[in-house]
Amino acid sequence: MPHATLSLPTRIAAGGAGLALLAAVLAGCGSSSDADAAAAAADKRLPVVATTSQTADFTRVLGGDRVRVAQLLKPNVDPHDYEPTPADLEAVGDARVLVENGVGLESWLDDAVGAAGFDGVRVDASRGVTIRSGNGDEEEKSGDPHIWHNPLNAKIMVADIERGLAQADPANAGYFHANRIAYDTRLDALDGDIRRQIATIAPADRKLVTNHDAFGYYIDHYGLTFVGSIIPSFDTAAELSGRNIRNIVDRIRKTGTKAVFSESSLPPRTARTIADEAGVRVEAGEDSLYGDTLGPAGSDGATYLQMEEHNTHTIVAALR
């Protein structure tokens, strides 16, 4: 990306007037919640804000009972289209650590950080990840932000988060490190399990059509073939045209692709229409893939590990 979404100050008002309004909102929130402020002061856990559901999950795993994590993006909320709320800005301003996905996914974050007055440790969880390039469009110059769909990239992300937590709270650095080592073992096991499952699909059938270009790291890492996407962009807010639909239907027919995969955070109607026209299976609704976001508590995508297992089970069942 970055995406076409307007910056936060532009949405609220122009220039300095917008920032002044944000400051007034935050001041009002603080003055009306003295009890909450007192409770937060008594809580000895490290206050952390994580932007996405994935980075929040990683942070909770590493931080355990030593951190208090505020998650900005809730399950099944599309990060490409997000607008921070006054409560989000208050949480950012109060945090000592801010964890972001990076690679332009949170195009709204810099404005939010400035408005909130955040001055703690900022962690870019994409640091050290080899980024897939975009297609040259203006909104994709940062590269593909969906880095978590390769578990080995997830290991890099959690290492970045561990360093940020340790910097802000050196007394608990050993605790964070032990949790990271244990989680790395689980990520390695996940990677091996996904490879074994993908190997059960006939090589000629390892072809993927998705809602948008969210699974490039997964496709590259596990040797799948990307046939195309309904929205040919990293950004779900990109414009969908009739020509796009005709092109993807044509590619499905020509390549013998067996299924179209929708995503949990996106409307399934177009995916169903394309699958019907191409005469193939569609995975939509609750059985679709978790692309940009984890699912709610109790769902098959409630954690990162569950999400990747669910996605793999869904892909293998449809293509095998």
PDB file of C-alpha atoms in Angstrom:
ATOM      1  CA  MET A   1       0.000   0.000   0.000  1.00  0.00           C
ATOM      2  CA  PRO A   2      -0.418   2.891   1.360  1.00  0.00           C
ATOM      3  CA  HIS A   3      -4.126   2.934   0.630  1.00  0.00           C
ATOM      4  CA  ALA A   4      -6.501   5.550  -0.672  1.00  0.00           C
ATOM      5  CA  THR A   5      -8.028   6.043   2.796  1.00  0.00           C
ATOM      6  CA  LEU A   6      -7.986   9.685   3.929  1.00  0.00           C
ATOM      7  CA  SER A   7      -5.600  10.540   6.746  1.00  0.00           C
ATOM      8  CA  LEU A   8      -7.129  10.793  10.215  1.00  0.00           C
ATOM      9  CA  PRO A   9      -6.710  14.579  10.580  1.00  0.00           C
ATOM     10  CA  THR A  10      -8.349  15.061   7.150  1.00  0.00           C
ATOM     11  CA  ARG A  11     -11.345  12.981   8.187  1.00  0.00           C
ATOM     12  CA  ILE A  12     -11.975  14.975  11.348  1.00  0.00           C
ATOM     13  CA  ALA A  13     -11.067  18.494  10.193  1.00  0.00           C
ATOM     14  CA  ALA A  14      -8.448  20.352   8.225  1.00  0.00           C
ATOM     15  CA  GLY A  15      -4.893  20.882   9.498  1.00  0.00           C
ATOM     16  CA  GLY A  16      -4.393  22.204  13.009  1.00  0.00           C
ATOM     17  CA  ALA A  17      -8.112  22.447  13.664  1.00  0.00           C
ATOM     18  CA  GLY A  18      -8.428  18.682  13.319  1.00  0.00           C
ATOM     19  CA  LEU A  19      -5.621  18.021  15.785  1.00  0.00           C
ATOM     20  CA  ALA A  20      -7.096  20.525  18.201  1.00  0.00           C
ATOM     21  CA  LEU A  21     -10.420  18.710  18.076  1.00  0.00           C
ATOM     22  CA  LEU A  22      -8.708  15.393  18.718  1.00  0.00           C
ATOM     23  CA  ALA A  23      -6.880  16.858  21.691  1.00  0.00           C
ATOM     24  CA  ALA A  24     -10.144  18.188  23.087  1.00  0.00           C
ATOM     25  CA  VAL A  25     -11.809  14.800  22.684  1.00  0.00           C
ATOM     26  CA  LEU A  26      -8.936  13.093  24.472  1.00  0.00           C
ATOM     27  CA  ALA A  27      -8.971  15.638  27.260  1.00  0.00           C
ATOM     28  CA  GLY A  28     -12.676  15.080  27.735  1.00  0.00           C
ATOM     29  CA  CYS A  29     -12.209  11.325  27.868  1.00  0.00           C
ATOM     30  CA  GLY A  30      -9.537  11.684  30.535  1.00  0.00           C
ATOM     31  CA  SER A  31     -11.477  14.065  32.758  1.00  0.00           C
ATOM     32  CA  SER A  32     -14.562  11.812  32.750  1.00  0.00           C
ATOM     33  CA  SER A  33     -12.762   8.614  33.692  1.00  0.00           C
ATOM     34  CA  ASP A  34     -10.833   9.288  36.893  1.00  0.00           C
ATOM     35  CA  ALA A  35     -11.755   5.855  38.248  1.00  0.00           C
ATOM     36  CA  ASP A  36     -10.382   4.182  35.118  1.00  0.00           C
ATOM     37  CA  ALA A  37      -7.183   6.203  35.397  1.00  0.00           C
ATOM     38  CA  ALA A  38      -6.751   5.163  39.020  1.00  0.00           C
ATOM     39  CA  ALA A  39      -7.306   1.512  38.121  1.00  0.00           C
ATOM     40  CA  ALA A  40      -4.735   1.742  35.337  1.00  0.00           C
ATOM     41  CA  ALA A  41      -2.209   3.310  37.719  1.00  0.00           C
ATOM     42  CA  ALA A  42      -2.680   0.413  40.140  1.00  0.00           C
ATOM     43  CA  ASP A  43      -2.187  -2.138  37.370  1.00  0.00           C
ATOM     44  CA  LYS A  44       1.534  -2.942  37.270  1.00  0.00           C
ATOM     45  CA  ARG A  45       1.356  -4.680  33.878  1.00  0.00           C
ATOM     46  CA  LEU A  46       3.121  -3.062  30.905  1.00  0.00           C
ATOM     47  CA  PRO A  47       0.498  -1.156  28.846  1.00  0.00           C
ATOM     48  CA  VAL A  48       0.787  -2.126  25.188  1.00  0.00           C
ATOM     49  CA  VAL A  49      -1.271  -1.186  22.145  1.00  0.00           C
ATOM     50  CA  ALA A  50      -1.258  -3.578  19.186  1.00  0.00           C
ATOM     51  CA  THR A  51      -2.857  -2.455  15.953  1.00  0.00           C
ATOM     52  CA  THR A  52      -3.969  -5.730  14.333  1.00  0.00           C
ATOM     53  CA  SER A  53      -5.493  -8.936  15.636  1.00  0.00           C
ATOM     54  CA  GLN A  54      -2.347 -10.846  14.670  1.00  0.00           C
ATOM     55  CA  THR A  55       0.133  -8.542  16.417  1.00  0.00           C
ATOM     56  CA  ALA A  56      -2.136  -8.455  19.477  1.00  0.00           C
ATOM     57  CA  ASP A  57      -2.198 -12.265  19.613  1.00  0.00           C
ATOM     58  CA  PHE A  58       1.594 -12.433  19.336  1.00  0.00           C
ATOM     59  CA  THR A  59       1.981  -9.787  22.046  1.00  0.00           C
ATOM     60  CA  ARG A  60      -0.329 -11.619  24.458  1.00  0.00           C
ATOM     61  CA  VAL A  61       1.589 -14.863  23.907  1.00  0.00           C
ATOM     62  CA  LEU A  62       4.931 -13.180  24.623  1.00  0.00           C
ATOM     63  CA  GLY A  63       3.777 -10.866  27.390  1.00  0.00           C
ATOM     64  CA  GLY A  64       1.526 -13.250  29.293  1.00  0.00           C
ATOM     65  CA  ASP A  65       0.430 -11.793  32.615  1.00  0.00           C
ATOM     66  CA  ARG A  66       3.143  -9.116  32.502  1.00  0.00           C
ATOM     67  CA  VAL A  67       1.409  -7.016  29.823  1.00  0.00           C
ATOM     68  CA  ARG A  68      -1.965  -5.343  29.344  1.00  0.00           C
ATOM     69  CA  VAL A  69      -2.777  -5.361  25.619  1.00  0.00           C
ATOM     70  CA  ALA A  70      -5.231  -2.967  23.974  1.00  0.00           C
ATOM     71  CA  GLN A  71      -6.098  -4.237  20.481  1.00  0.00           C
ATOM     72  CA  LEU A  72      -7.232  -1.557  18.032  1.00  0.00           C
ATOM     73  CA  LEU A  73      -8.598  -3.718  15.206  1.00  0.00           C
ATOM     74  CA  LYS A  74     -11.260  -6.117  16.388  1.00  0.00           C
ATOM     75  CA  PRO A  75     -11.830  -9.572  14.814  1.00  0.00           C
ATOM     76  CA  ASN A  76     -13.213  -9.510  11.264  1.00  0.00           C
ATOM     77  CA  VAL A  77     -12.572  -5.756  10.933  1.00  0.00           C
ATOM     78  CA  ASP A  78     -10.765  -4.945   7.684  1.00  0.00           C
ATOM     79  CA  PRO A  79      -7.487  -3.101   8.462  1.00  0.00           C
ATOM     80  CA  HIS A  80      -7.401  -1.467   5.027  1.00  0.00           C
ATOM     81  CA  ASP A  81     -10.483   0.643   5.739  1.00  0.00           C
ATOM     82  CA  TYR A  82     -10.041   1.409   9.432  1.00  0.00           C
ATOM     83  CA  GLU A  83     -10.599   4.750  11.171  1.00  0.00           C
ATOM     84  CA  PRO A  84      -9.271   5.099  14.761  1.00  0.00           C
ATOM     85  CA  THR A  85     -11.773   6.105  17.417  1.00  0.00           C
ATOM     86  CA  PRO A  86     -11.215   8.551  20.301  1.00  0.00           C
ATOM     87  CA  ALA A  87     -10.895   5.519  22.605  1.00  0.00           C
ATOM     88  CA  ASP A  88      -8.153   4.149  20.335  1.00  0.00           C
ATOM     89  CA  LEU A  89      -6.261   7.434  20.541  1.00  0.00           C
ATOM     90  CA  GLU A  90      -6.552   7.466  24.318  1.00  0.00           C
ATOM     91  CA  ALA A  91      -5.162   3.915  24.469  1.00  0.00           C
ATOM     92  CA  VAL A  92      -2.261   4.864  22.197  1.00  0.00           C
ATOM     93  CA  GLY A  93      -1.474   7.914  24.300  1.00  0.00           C
ATOM     94  CA  ASP A  94      -1.407   5.834  27.505  1.00  0.00           C
ATOM     95  CA  ALA A  95       0.696   2.979  26.104  1.00  0.00           C
ATOM     96  CA  ARG A  96       4.389   2.446  26.690  1.00  0.00           C
ATOM     97  CA  VAL A  97       4.704   0.111  23.688  1.00  0.00           C
ATOM     98  CA  LEU A  98       2.970   0.342  20.324  1.00  0.00           C
ATOM     99  CA  VAL A  99       3.129  -2.757  18.083  1.00  0.00           C
ATOM    100  CA  GLU A 100       2.264  -2.399  14.407  1.00  0.00           C
ATOM    101  CA  ASN A 101       2.313  -4.820  11.474  1.00  0.00           C
ATOM    102  CA  GLY A 102       4.080  -2.362   9.187  1.00  0.00           C
ATOM    103  CA  VAL A 103       4.551  -2.507   5.390  1.00  0.00           C
ATOM    104  CA  GLY A 104       1.923   0.213   5.000  1.00  0.00           C
ATOM    105  CA  LEU A 105      -0.959  -1.870   6.365  1.00  0.00           C
ATOM    106  CA  GLU A 106      -1.875   0.776   8.965  1.00  0.00           C
ATOM    107  CA  SER A 107      -1.926   3.809   6.668  1.00  0.00           C
ATOM    108  CA  TRP A 108      -3.801   5.707   9.389  1.00  0.00           C
ATOM    109  CA  LEU A 109      -1.337   5.053  12.211  1.00  0.00           C
ATOM    110  CA  ASP A 110       1.131   7.941  11.932  1.00  0.00           C
ATOM    111  CA  ASP A 111      -1.665  10.493  12.221  1.00  0.00           C
ATOM    112  CA  ALA A 112      -3.105   8.626  15.214  1.00  0.00           C
ATOM    113  CA  VAL A 113       0.285   8.515  16.956  1.00  0.00           C
ATOM    114  CA  GLY A 114       0.772  12.244  16.434  1.00  0.00           C
ATOM    115  CA  ALA A 115      -2.713  13.102  17.660  1.00  0.00           C
ATOM    116  CA  ALA A 116      -2.384  10.860  20.722  1.00  0.00           C
ATOM    117  CA  GLY A 117       1.038  12.177  21.745  1.00  0.00           C
ATOM    118  CA  PHE A 118       2.561   8.688  22.000  1.00  0.00           C
ATOM    119  CA  ASP A 119       6.216   8.766  23.116  1.00  0.00           C
ATOM    120  CA  GLY A 120       6.962   5.138  24.027  1.00  0.00           C
ATOM    121  CA  VAL A 121       8.608   2.232  22.206  1.00  0.00           C
ATOM    122  CA  ARG A 122       7.222   1.726  18.703  1.00  0.00           C
ATOM    123  CA  VAL A 123       7.660  -1.772  17.267  1.00  0.00           C
ATOM    124  CA  ASP A 124       7.456  -2.390  13.525  1.00  0.00           C
ATOM    125  CA  ALA A 125       6.859  -6.162  13.455  1.00  0.00           C
ATOM    126  CA  SER A 126       7.869  -6.365   9.781  1.00  0.00           C
ATOM    127  CA  ARG A 127      11.491  -5.442  10.533  1.00  0.00           C
ATOM    128  CA  GLY A 128      13.705  -8.190   9.115  1.00  0.00           C
ATOM    129  CA  VAL A 129      10.986  -9.780   6.964  1.00  0.00           C
ATOM    130  CA  THR A 130      11.701 -10.086   3.238  1.00  0.00           C
ATOM    131  CA  ILE A 131       8.821  -8.159   1.697  1.00  0.00           C
ATOM    132  CA  ARG A 132       7.095  -9.280  -1.482  1.00  0.00           C
ATOM    133  CA  SER A 133       6.908  -6.476  -4.018  1.00  0.00           C
ATOM    134  CA  GLY A 134       3.701  -4.806  -5.157  1.00  0.00           C
ATOM    135  CA  ASN A 135       2.414  -4.566  -8.693  1.00  0.00           C
ATOM    136  CA  GLY A 136       3.607  -1.015  -9.254  1.00  0.00           C
ATOM    137  CA  ASP A 137       0.319   0.679  -8.380  1.00  0.00           C
ATOM    138  CA  GLU A 138       0.612   3.763  -6.203  1.00  0.00           C
ATOM    139  CA  GLU A 139      -1.168   2.164  -3.243  1.00  0.00           C
ATOM    140  CA  GLU A 140       1.113  -0.878  -3.260  1.00  0.00           C
ATOM    141  CA  LYS A 141       4.577   0.685  -3.338  1.00  0.00           C
ATOM    142  CA  SER A 142       5.237  -0.418   0.236  1.00  0.00           C
ATOM    143  CA  GLY A 143       4.917  -4.074  -0.814  1.00  0.00           C
ATOM    144  CA  ASP A 144       2.660  -6.887   0.338  1.00  0.00           C
ATOM    145  CA  PRO A 145       1.766  -6.330   4.027  1.00  0.00           C
ATOM    146  CA  HIS A 146       0.242  -9.788   4.671  1.00  0.00           C
ATOM    147  CA  ILE A 147       3.524 -11.060   6.077  1.00  0.00           C
ATOM    148  CA  TRP A 148       2.016 -13.260   8.814  1.00  0.00           C
ATOM    149  CA  HIS A 149       0.763 -15.901   6.360  1.00  0.00           C
ATOM    150  CA  ASN A 150       4.212 -17.521   6.428  1.00  0.00           C
ATOM    151  CA  PRO A 151       4.937 -18.951   9.916  1.00  0.00           C
ATOM    152  CA  LEU A 152       8.646 -18.267   9.462  1.00  0.00           C
ATOM    153  CA  ASN A 153       7.802 -14.594   9.023  1.00  0.00           C
ATOM    154  CA  ALA A 154       5.704 -14.870  12.185  1.00  0.00           C
ATOM    155  CA  LYS A 155       8.873 -15.959  14.014  1.00  0.00           C
ATOM    156  CA  ILE A 156      10.580 -12.751  12.892  1.00  0.00           C
ATOM    157  CA  MET A 157       7.554 -10.723  13.977  1.00  0.00           C
ATOM    158  CA  VAL A 158       7.508 -12.185  17.481  1.00  0.00           C
ATOM    159  CA  ALA A 159      11.258 -11.593  17.814  1.00  0.00           C
ATOM    160  CA  ASP A 160      10.684  -7.910  16.935  1.00  0.00           C
ATOM    161  CA  ILE A 161       7.903  -7.712  19.520  1.00  0.00           C
ATOM    162  CA  GLU A 162      10.047  -9.400  22.167  1.00  0.00           C
ATOM    163  CA  ARG A 163      12.773  -6.796  21.688  1.00  0.00           C
ATOM    164  CA  GLY A 164      10.248  -3.975  22.060  1.00  0.00           C
ATOM    165  CA  LEU A 165       8.743  -5.404  25.232  1.00  0.00           C
ATOM    166  CA  ALA A 166      12.187  -5.974  26.736  1.00  0.00           C
ATOM    167  CA  GLN A 167      13.249  -2.436  25.898  1.00  0.00           C
ATOM    168  CA  ALA A 168      10.235  -1.015  27.710  1.00  0.00           C
ATOM    169  CA  ASP A 169      10.381  -3.478  30.617  1.00  0.00           C
ATOM    170  CA  PRO A 170      13.946  -4.821  31.087  1.00  0.00           C
ATOM    171  CA  ALA A 171      13.054  -6.480  34.399  1.00  0.00           C
ATOM    172  CA  ASN A 172      10.851  -8.963  32.529  1.00  0.00           C
ATOM    173  CA  ALA A 173      13.130  -9.469  29.517  1.00  0.00           C
ATOM    174  CA  GLY A 174      13.922 -13.064  30.518  1.00  0.00           C
ATOM    175  CA  TYR A 175      10.226 -13.883  30.838  1.00  0.00           C
ATOM    176  CA  PHE A 176       9.451 -12.468  27.383  1.00  0.00           C
ATOM    177  CA  HIS A 177      12.388 -14.366  25.885  1.00  0.00           C
ATOM    178  CA  ALA A 178      11.329 -17.704  27.380  1.00  0.00           C
ATOM    179  CA  ASN A 179       7.828 -17.249  26.005  1.00  0.00           C
ATOM    180  CA  ARG A 180       9.217 -16.407  22.581  1.00  0.00           C
ATOM    181  CA  ILE A 181      11.409 -19.536  22.470  1.00  0.00           C
ATOM    182  CA  ALA A 182       8.434 -21.714  23.424  1.00  0.00           C
ATOM    183  CA  TYR A 183       6.244 -20.071  20.786  1.00  0.00           C
ATOM    184  CA  ASP A 184       8.926 -20.484  18.115  1.00  0.00           C
ATOM    185  CA  THR A 185       8.670 -24.246  18.681  1.00  0.00           C
ATOM    186  CA  ARG A 186       4.936 -24.082  18.050  1.00  0.00           C
ATOM    187  CA  LEU A 187       5.440 -22.001  14.900  1.00  0.00           C
ATOM    188  CA  ASP A 188       7.966 -24.537  13.569  1.00  0.00           C
ATOM    189  CA  ALA A 189       5.476 -27.328  14.271  1.00  0.00           C
ATOM    190  CA  LEU A 190       2.744 -25.371  12.465  1.00  0.00           C
ATOM    191  CA  ASP A 191       5.001 -24.885   9.444  1.00  0.00           C
ATOM    192  CA  GLY A 192       5.771 -28.595   9.255  1.00  0.00           C
ATOM    193  CA  ASP A 193       2.107 -29.552   9.621  1.00  0.00           C
ATOM    194  CA  ILE A 194       1.018 -27.192   6.838  1.00  0.00           C
ATOM    195  CA  ARG A 195       3.694 -28.628   4.533  1.00  0.00           C
ATOM    196  CA  ARG A 196       2.481 -32.170   5.205  1.00  0.00           C
ATOM    197  CA  GLN A 197      -1.114 -31.225   4.480  1.00  0.00           C
ATOM    198  CA  ILE A 198      -0.313 -29.350   1.256  1.00  0.00           C
ATOM    199  CA  ALA A 199       1.677 -32.378   0.071  1.00  0.00           C
ATOM    200  CA  THR A 200      -1.565 -34.413   0.016  1.00  0.00           C
ATOM    201  CA  ILE A 201      -2.912 -32.227  -2.823  1.00  0.00           C
ATOM    202  CA  ALA A 202      -1.982 -33.407  -6.326  1.00  0.00           C
ATOM    203  CA  PRO A 203       0.583 -30.920  -7.728  1.00  0.00           C
ATOM    204  CA  ALA A 204      -1.679 -30.094 -10.690  1.00  0.00           C
ATOM    205  CA  ASP A 205      -4.469 -29.082  -8.292  1.00  0.00           C
ATOM    206  CA  ARG A 206      -2.475 -26.708  -6.073  1.00  0.00           C
ATOM    207  CA  LYS A 207      -4.106 -23.618  -7.583  1.00  0.00           C
ATOM    208  CA  LEU A 208      -5.592 -20.796  -5.542  1.00  0.00           C
ATOM    209  CA  VAL A 209      -8.197 -18.111  -6.300  1.00  0.00           C
ATOM    210  CA  THR A 210      -8.856 -15.752  -3.384  1.00  0.00           C
ATOM    211  CA  ASN A 211     -10.924 -12.677  -2.581  1.00  0.00           C
ATOM    212  CA  HIS A 212      -7.942 -10.305  -2.692  1.00  0.00           C
ATOM    213  CA  ASP A 213      -4.156 -10.616  -2.836  1.00  0.00           C
ATOM    214  CA  ALA A 214      -3.705 -11.579   0.819  1.00  0.00           C
ATOM    215  CA  PHE A 215      -2.049 -14.995   0.568  1.00  0.00           C
ATOM    216  CA  GLY A 216       1.096 -14.373  -1.461  1.00  0.00           C
ATOM    217  CA  TYR A 217       3.484 -15.331   1.341  1.00  0.00           C
ATOM    218  CA  TYR A 218       1.551 -18.547   1.995  1.00  0.00           C
ATOM    219  CA  ILE A 219       1.439 -19.389  -1.722  1.00  0.00           C
ATOM    220  CA  ASP A 220       5.156 -18.750  -2.220  1.00  0.00           C
ATOM    221  CA  HIS A 221       6.236 -20.624   0.908  1.00  0.00           C
ATOM    222  CA  TYR A 222       4.143 -23.748   0.322  1.00  0.00           C
ATOM    223  CA  GLY A 223       4.525 -24.053  -3.447  1.00  0.00           C
ATOM    224  CA  LEU A 224       0.986 -23.245  -4.562  1.00  0.00           C
ATOM    225  CA  THR A 225       0.069 -21.572  -7.858  1.00  0.00           C
ATOM    226  CA  PHE A 226      -1.720 -18.236  -7.697  1.00  0.00           C
ATOM    227  CA  VAL A 227      -4.377 -18.149 -10.422  1.00  0.00           C
ATOM    228  CA  GLY A 228      -5.815 -14.786  -9.414  1.00  0.00           C
ATOM    229  CA  SER A 229      -8.035 -12.852  -7.037  1.00  0.00           C
ATOM    230  CA  ILE A 230     -11.458 -11.262  -7.238  1.00  0.00           C
ATOM    231  CA  ILE A 231      -9.982  -7.923  -6.140  1.00  0.00           C
ATOM    232  CA  PRO A 232      -6.524  -7.842  -7.807  1.00  0.00           C
ATOM    233  CA  SER A 233      -4.898  -5.757  -5.084  1.00  0.00           C
ATOM    234  CA  PHE A 234      -3.367  -6.013  -1.623  1.00  0.00           C
ATOM    235  CA  ASP A 235      -6.089  -3.556  -0.559  1.00  0.00           C
ATOM    236  CA  THR A 236      -9.690  -4.740  -0.183  1.00  0.00           C
ATOM    237  CA  ALA A 237     -10.851  -1.167  -0.795  1.00  0.00           C
ATOM    238  CA  ALA A 238      -9.572  -1.286  -4.384  1.00  0.00           C
ATOM    239  CA  GLU A 239     -12.189  -0.881  -7.089  1.00  0.00           C
ATOM    240  CA  LEU A 240     -13.731  -4.061  -8.507  1.00  0.00           C
ATOM    241  CA  SER A 241     -14.695  -3.966 -12.188  1.00  0.00           C
ATOM    242  CA  GLY A 242     -16.722  -6.202 -14.468  1.00  0.00           C
ATOM    243  CA  ARG A 243     -13.554  -6.785 -16.458  1.00  0.00           C
ATOM    244  CA  ASN A 244     -11.819  -8.167 -13.342  1.00  0.00           C
ATOM    245  CA  ILE A 245     -14.655 -10.628 -12.860  1.00  0.00           C
ATOM    246  CA  ARG A 246     -14.638 -11.773 -16.480  1.00  0.00           C
ATOM    247  CA  ASN A 247     -10.858 -12.216 -16.396  1.00  0.00           C
ATOM    248  CA  ILE A 248     -10.838 -14.322 -13.240  1.00  0.00           C
ATOM    249  CA  VAL A 249     -13.682 -16.545 -14.494  1.00  0.00           C
ATOM    250  CA  ASP A 250     -11.746 -17.092 -17.711  1.00  0.00           C
ATOM    251  CA  ARG A 251      -8.552 -18.003 -15.829  1.00  0.00           C
ATOM    252  CA  ILE A 252     -10.414 -20.445 -13.570  1.00  0.00           C
ATOM    253  CA  ARG A 253     -11.812 -22.255 -16.597  1.00  0.00           C
ATOM    254  CA  LYS A 254      -8.523 -22.309 -18.521  1.00  0.00           C
ATOM    255  CA  THR A 255      -6.409 -23.537 -15.592  1.00  0.00           C
ATOM    256  CA  GLY A 256      -8.866 -26.108 -14.280  1.00  0.00           C
ATOM    257  CA  THR A 257      -8.877 -24.495 -10.832  1.00  0.00           C
ATOM    258  CA  LYS A 258     -11.208 -26.357  -8.488  1.00  0.00           C
ATOM    259  CA  ALA A 259     -12.396 -23.707  -6.030  1.00  0.00           C
ATOM    260  CA  VAL A 260     -12.796 -20.032  -5.189  1.00  0.00           C
ATOM    261  CA  PHE A 261     -12.024 -18.924  -1.626  1.00  0.00           C
ATOM    262  CA  SER A 262     -13.786 -15.995   0.012  1.00  0.00           C
ATOM    263  CA  GLU A 263     -12.594 -14.381   3.260  1.00  0.00           C
ATOM    264  CA  SER A 264     -14.222 -14.045   6.663  1.00  0.00           C
ATOM    265  CA  SER A 265     -13.970 -10.243   6.756  1.00  0.00           C
ATOM    266  CA  LEU A 266     -15.370  -9.686   3.240  1.00  0.00           C
ATOM    267  CA  PRO A 267     -18.861 -10.099   1.738  1.00  0.00           C
ATOM    268  CA  PRO A 268     -19.074 -13.488  -0.021  1.00  0.00           C
ATOM    269  CA  ARG A 269     -21.539 -12.551  -2.763  1.00  0.00           C
ATOM    270  CA  THR A 270     -19.011 -11.857  -5.541  1.00  0.00           C
ATOM    271  CA  ALA A 271     -17.017 -15.001  -4.757  1.00  0.00           C
ATOM    272  CA  ARG A 272     -20.197 -17.073  -4.996  1.00  0.00           C
ATOM    273  CA  THR A 273     -21.158 -15.412  -8.294  1.00  0.00           C
ATOM    274  CA  ILE A 274     -17.748 -16.097  -9.826  1.00  0.00           C
ATOM    275  CA  ALA A 275     -17.708 -19.704  -8.635  1.00  0.00           C
ATOM    276  CA  ASP A 276     -21.190 -20.285 -10.050  1.00  0.00           C
ATOM    277  CA  GLU A 277     -20.239 -18.788 -13.407  1.00  0.00           C
ATOM    278  CA  ALA A 278     -17.019 -20.800 -13.576  1.00  0.00           C
ATOM    279  CA  GLY A 279     -18.760 -23.963 -12.389  1.00  0.00           C
ATOM    280  CA  VAL A 280     -16.468 -24.602  -9.411  1.00  0.00           C
ATOM    281  CA  ARG A 281     -16.732 -24.942  -5.645  1.00  0.00           C
ATOM    282  CA  VAL A 282     -16.810 -21.868  -3.410  1.00  0.00           C
ATOM    283  CA  GLU A 283     -15.672 -21.616   0.208  1.00  0.00           C
ATOM    284  CA  ALA A 284     -17.578 -18.723   1.763  1.00  0.00           C
ATOM    285  CA  GLY A 285     -19.175 -17.594   4.998  1.00  0.00           C
ATOM    286  CA  GLU A 286     -17.944 -19.194   8.224  1.00  0.00           C
ATOM    287  CA  ASP A 287     -15.971 -21.803   6.262  1.00  0.00           C
ATOM    288  CA  SER A 288     -13.979 -19.243   4.272  1.00  0.00           C
ATOM    289  CA  LEU A 289     -10.392 -18.166   4.825  1.00  0.00           C
ATOM    290  CA  TYR A 290      -9.114 -15.762   7.462  1.00  0.00           C
ATOM    291  CA  GLY A 291      -7.169 -13.282   5.358  1.00  0.00           C
ATOM    292  CA  ASP A 292      -6.610  -9.886   6.970  1.00  0.00           C
ATOM    293  CA  THR A 293      -7.867 -10.633  10.470  1.00  0.00           C
ATOM    294  CA  LEU A 294      -8.265 -13.308  13.087  1.00  0.00           C
ATOM    295  CA  GLY A 295     -11.737 -14.493  14.005  1.00  0.00           C
ATOM    296  CA  PRO A 296     -13.646 -13.834  17.233  1.00  0.00           C
ATOM    297  CA  ALA A 297     -13.133 -15.845  20.411  1.00  0.00           C
ATOM    298  CA  GLY A 298     -14.432 -19.384  20.006  1.00  0.00           C
ATOM    299  CA  SER A 299     -14.039 -19.406  16.206  1.00  0.00           C
ATOM    300  CA  ASP A 300     -11.630 -21.544  14.177  1.00  0.00           C
ATOM    301  CA  GLY A 301      -9.490 -18.433  13.689  1.00  0.00           C
ATOM    302  CA  ALA A 302      -9.413 -17.104  17.251  1.00  0.00           C
ATOM    303  CA  THR A 303      -5.596 -17.269  17.434  1.00  0.00           C
ATOM    304  CA  TYR A 304      -2.858 -17.106  14.839  1.00  0.00           C
ATOM    305  CA  LEU A 305      -2.101 -20.834  15.155  1.00  0.00           C
ATOM    306  CA  GLN A 306      -5.784 -21.724  14.805  1.00  0.00           C
ATOM    307  CA  MET A 307      -6.214 -19.374  11.854  1.00  0.00           C
ATOM    308  CA  GLU A 308      -3.404 -20.911   9.811  1.00  0.00           C
ATOM    309  CA  GLU A 309      -4.562 -24.443  10.599  1.00  0.00           C
ATOM    310  CA  HIS A 310      -8.130 -23.563   9.615  1.00  0.00           C
ATOM    311  CA  ASN A 311      -7.002 -21.953   6.361  1.00  0.00           C
ATOM    312  CA  THR A 312      -4.909 -24.991   5.483  1.00  0.00           C
ATOM    313  CA  HIS A 313      -7.686 -27.468   6.296  1.00  0.00           C
ATOM    314  CA  THR A 314     -10.091 -25.434   4.154  1.00  0.00           C
ATOM    315  CA  ILE A 315      -7.704 -25.217   1.193  1.00  0.00           C
ATOM    316  CA  VAL A 316      -6.763 -28.884   1.312  1.00  0.00           C
ATOM    317  CA  ALA A 317     -10.360 -30.094   1.613  1.00  0.00           C
ATOM    318  CA  ALA A 318     -11.436 -28.010  -1.402  1.00  0.00           C
ATOM    319  CA  LEU A 319      -8.502 -28.809  -3.673  1.00  0.00           C
ATOM    320  CA  ARG A 320      -7.905 -32.449  -2.779  1.00  0.00           C
TER     321      ARG A 320
END
